[in-house]
């Protein structure tokens, strides 16, 4: 049974940093497309970043230059380093895997991902 567990969220002031982690059991990141998504209250879930099995990455325009997605295959863990955080980054953050291990097109199509974790809350105050 696949299980993804996110951690690392918290409350920070604008300009601060957090690193989110997503640990997987029953799943191998190295051969899969993985994504980070977020959902703020009253808003639709949106793609933040994704990393494919070849290491290629995509980012939402709102986080380019501030967030970095990476994975440690030995630890089977996905990361999201978030720097220069803004109040508009406040949301619940989730990790998920592309169905069948593939990245959907467009990559931010959250409905084409599965094996969602429970999420980790990020709150950025001004």
mmCIF file of C-alpha atoms in Angstrom:
data_model
loop_
_atom_site.group_PDB
_atom_site.id
_atom_site.type_symbol
_atom_site.label_atom_id
_atom_site.label_comp_id
_atom_site.label_asym_id
_atom_site.label_seq_id
_atom_site.Cartn_x
_atom_site.Cartn_y
_atom_site.Cartn_z
ATOM 1 C CA UNK A 1 0.000 0.000 0.000
ATOM 2 C CA UNK A 2 1.355 3.392 -1.033
ATOM 3 C CA UNK A 3 1.536 6.018 1.649
ATOM 4 C CA UNK A 4 2.897 9.551 1.353
ATOM 5 C CA UNK A 5 3.519 11.620 4.460
ATOM 6 C CA UNK A 6 4.256 15.336 4.232
ATOM 7 C CA UNK A 7 6.027 17.281 6.955
ATOM 8 C CA UNK A 8 7.941 20.496 7.501
ATOM 9 C CA UNK A 9 5.135 23.019 7.394
ATOM 10 C CA UNK A 10 4.743 25.768 9.947
ATOM 11 C CA UNK A 11 4.266 29.454 10.553
ATOM 12 C CA UNK A 12 6.883 31.929 9.352
ATOM 13 C CA UNK A 13 7.135 35.620 8.638
ATOM 14 C CA UNK A 14 7.346 36.943 5.117
ATOM 15 C CA UNK A 15 10.832 36.500 3.733
ATOM 16 C CA UNK A 16 11.434 33.360 5.733
ATOM 17 C CA UNK A 17 12.136 29.820 4.565
ATOM 18 C CA UNK A 18 10.744 26.343 5.074
ATOM 19 C CA UNK A 19 11.635 22.938 3.678
ATOM 20 C CA UNK A 20 8.825 20.495 3.133
ATOM 21 C CA UNK A 21 9.418 16.757 2.974
ATOM 22 C CA UNK A 22 7.325 13.966 1.546
ATOM 23 C CA UNK A 23 8.302 10.481 2.627
ATOM 24 C CA UNK A 24 6.908 7.550 0.700
ATOM 25 C CA UNK A 25 6.389 3.951 1.557
ATOM 26 C CA UNK A 26 5.422 1.366 -0.996
ATOM 27 C CA UNK A 27 6.499 3.681 -3.789
ATOM 28 C CA UNK A 28 9.747 4.463 -5.621
ATOM 29 C CA UNK A 29 10.349 8.108 -6.447
ATOM 30 C CA UNK A 30 13.314 7.582 -8.713
ATOM 31 C CA UNK A 31 11.178 6.165 -11.503
ATOM 32 C CA UNK A 32 8.187 8.435 -11.087
ATOM 33 C CA UNK A 33 6.836 11.879 -11.699
ATOM 34 C CA UNK A 34 6.229 13.638 -8.385
ATOM 35 C CA UNK A 35 4.534 16.919 -7.677
ATOM 36 C CA UNK A 36 3.894 19.452 -4.961
ATOM 37 C CA UNK A 37 0.506 21.151 -4.864
ATOM 38 C CA UNK A 38 -1.192 23.615 -2.578
ATOM 39 C CA UNK A 39 -4.683 24.675 -1.704
ATOM 40 C CA UNK A 40 -5.688 27.816 0.123
ATOM 41 C CA UNK A 41 -9.120 28.147 1.759
ATOM 42 C CA UNK A 42 -11.774 28.855 -0.835
ATOM 43 C CA UNK A 43 -9.397 28.312 -3.734
ATOM 44 C CA UNK A 44 -8.798 25.482 -6.149
ATOM 45 C CA UNK A 45 -5.832 23.179 -5.684
ATOM 46 C CA UNK A 46 -2.896 24.351 -7.790
ATOM 47 C CA UNK A 47 0.395 22.935 -8.954
ATOM 48 C CA UNK A 48 3.513 24.335 -7.313
ATOM 49 C CA UNK A 49 6.288 22.214 -8.832
ATOM 50 C CA UNK A 50 6.973 18.806 -10.311
ATOM 51 C CA UNK A 51 10.000 16.649 -10.907
ATOM 52 C CA UNK A 52 10.152 13.849 -13.441
ATOM 53 C CA UNK A 53 12.124 10.620 -13.346
ATOM 54 C CA UNK A 54 14.833 12.226 -15.520
ATOM 55 C CA UNK A 55 15.241 15.059 -13.029
ATOM 56 C CA UNK A 56 13.533 17.693 -15.148
ATOM 57 C CA UNK A 57 11.446 20.200 -13.221
ATOM 58 C CA UNK A 58 8.613 22.651 -13.726
ATOM 59 C CA UNK A 59 7.436 25.444 -11.466
ATOM 60 C CA UNK A 60 4.422 27.643 -11.250
ATOM 61 C CA UNK A 61 5.355 31.170 -12.271
ATOM 62 C CA UNK A 62 4.476 32.465 -8.800
ATOM 63 C CA UNK A 63 7.245 30.407 -7.157
ATOM 64 C CA UNK A 64 9.987 30.427 -9.791
ATOM 65 C CA UNK A 65 13.287 31.543 -8.334
ATOM 66 C CA UNK A 66 12.030 31.047 -4.772
ATOM 67 C CA UNK A 67 11.098 27.350 -4.517
ATOM 68 C CA UNK A 68 13.177 24.303 -5.419
ATOM 69 C CA UNK A 69 11.861 20.769 -5.807
ATOM 70 C CA UNK A 70 14.254 17.873 -5.306
ATOM 71 C CA UNK A 71 14.310 14.252 -4.286
ATOM 72 C CA UNK A 72 16.617 11.928 -2.415
ATOM 73 C CA UNK A 73 16.231 8.559 -4.075
ATOM 74 C CA UNK A 74 18.176 6.764 -1.365
ATOM 75 C CA UNK A 75 15.714 8.032 1.234
ATOM 76 C CA UNK A 76 12.728 7.877 -1.108
ATOM 77 C CA UNK A 77 11.865 11.393 -0.034
ATOM 78 C CA UNK A 78 10.662 14.389 -1.999
ATOM 79 C CA UNK A 79 11.515 17.931 -0.890
ATOM 80 C CA UNK A 80 10.323 21.452 -1.520
ATOM 81 C CA UNK A 81 12.714 24.172 -0.395
ATOM 82 C CA UNK A 82 10.763 27.393 -0.055
ATOM 83 C CA UNK A 83 12.632 30.681 0.280
ATOM 84 C CA UNK A 84 11.497 34.306 0.319
ATOM 85 C CA UNK A 85 8.061 33.217 1.427
ATOM 86 C CA UNK A 86 5.135 35.550 0.864
ATOM 87 C CA UNK A 87 1.736 35.736 2.582
ATOM 88 C CA UNK A 88 0.147 34.505 -0.657
ATOM 89 C CA UNK A 89 2.085 31.232 -0.238
ATOM 90 C CA UNK A 90 -0.129 30.406 2.732
ATOM 91 C CA UNK A 91 -1.897 27.124 2.001
ATOM 92 C CA UNK A 92 -2.035 23.421 2.722
ATOM 93 C CA UNK A 93 0.738 21.750 0.749
ATOM 94 C CA UNK A 94 0.426 18.233 -0.647
ATOM 95 C CA UNK A 95 2.667 15.830 -2.498
ATOM 96 C CA UNK A 96 1.368 13.357 -5.046
ATOM 97 C CA UNK A 97 2.526 10.996 -7.762
ATOM 98 C CA UNK A 98 1.671 11.066 -11.421
ATOM 99 C CA UNK A 99 -0.589 8.180 -12.352
ATOM 100 C CA UNK A 100 1.388 5.263 -13.639
ATOM 101 C CA UNK A 101 4.529 7.190 -12.715
ATOM 102 C CA UNK A 102 4.114 9.625 -15.621
ATOM 103 C CA UNK A 103 3.836 13.381 -15.605
ATOM 104 C CA UNK A 104 0.498 14.480 -17.014
ATOM 105 C CA UNK A 105 0.116 17.285 -19.512
ATOM 106 C CA UNK A 106 -0.183 19.944 -18.379
ATOM 107 C CA UNK A 107 2.025 19.057 -15.446
ATOM 108 C CA UNK A 108 -0.118 21.036 -13.014
ATOM 109 C CA UNK A 109 -3.250 18.952 -13.703
ATOM 110 C CA UNK A 110 -3.686 17.854 -10.115
ATOM 111 C CA UNK A 111 -6.607 15.558 -11.024
ATOM 112 C CA UNK A 112 -4.135 13.377 -12.935
ATOM 113 C CA UNK A 113 -2.075 12.654 -9.819
ATOM 114 C CA UNK A 114 -2.833 10.121 -7.119
ATOM 115 C CA UNK A 115 -1.455 8.768 -3.863
ATOM 116 C CA UNK A 116 -1.977 12.080 -2.108
ATOM 117 C CA UNK A 117 -0.584 12.688 1.342
ATOM 118 C CA UNK A 118 -2.537 14.309 4.160
ATOM 119 C CA UNK A 119 -0.899 17.686 3.617
ATOM 120 C CA UNK A 120 1.170 20.054 5.716
ATOM 121 C CA UNK A 121 0.075 23.602 6.544
ATOM 122 C CA UNK A 122 2.234 26.579 5.621
ATOM 123 C CA UNK A 123 1.278 29.968 7.053
ATOM 124 C CA UNK A 124 3.189 33.113 6.119
ATOM 125 C CA UNK A 125 2.477 36.307 8.009
ATOM 126 C CA UNK A 126 3.265 39.806 6.776
#
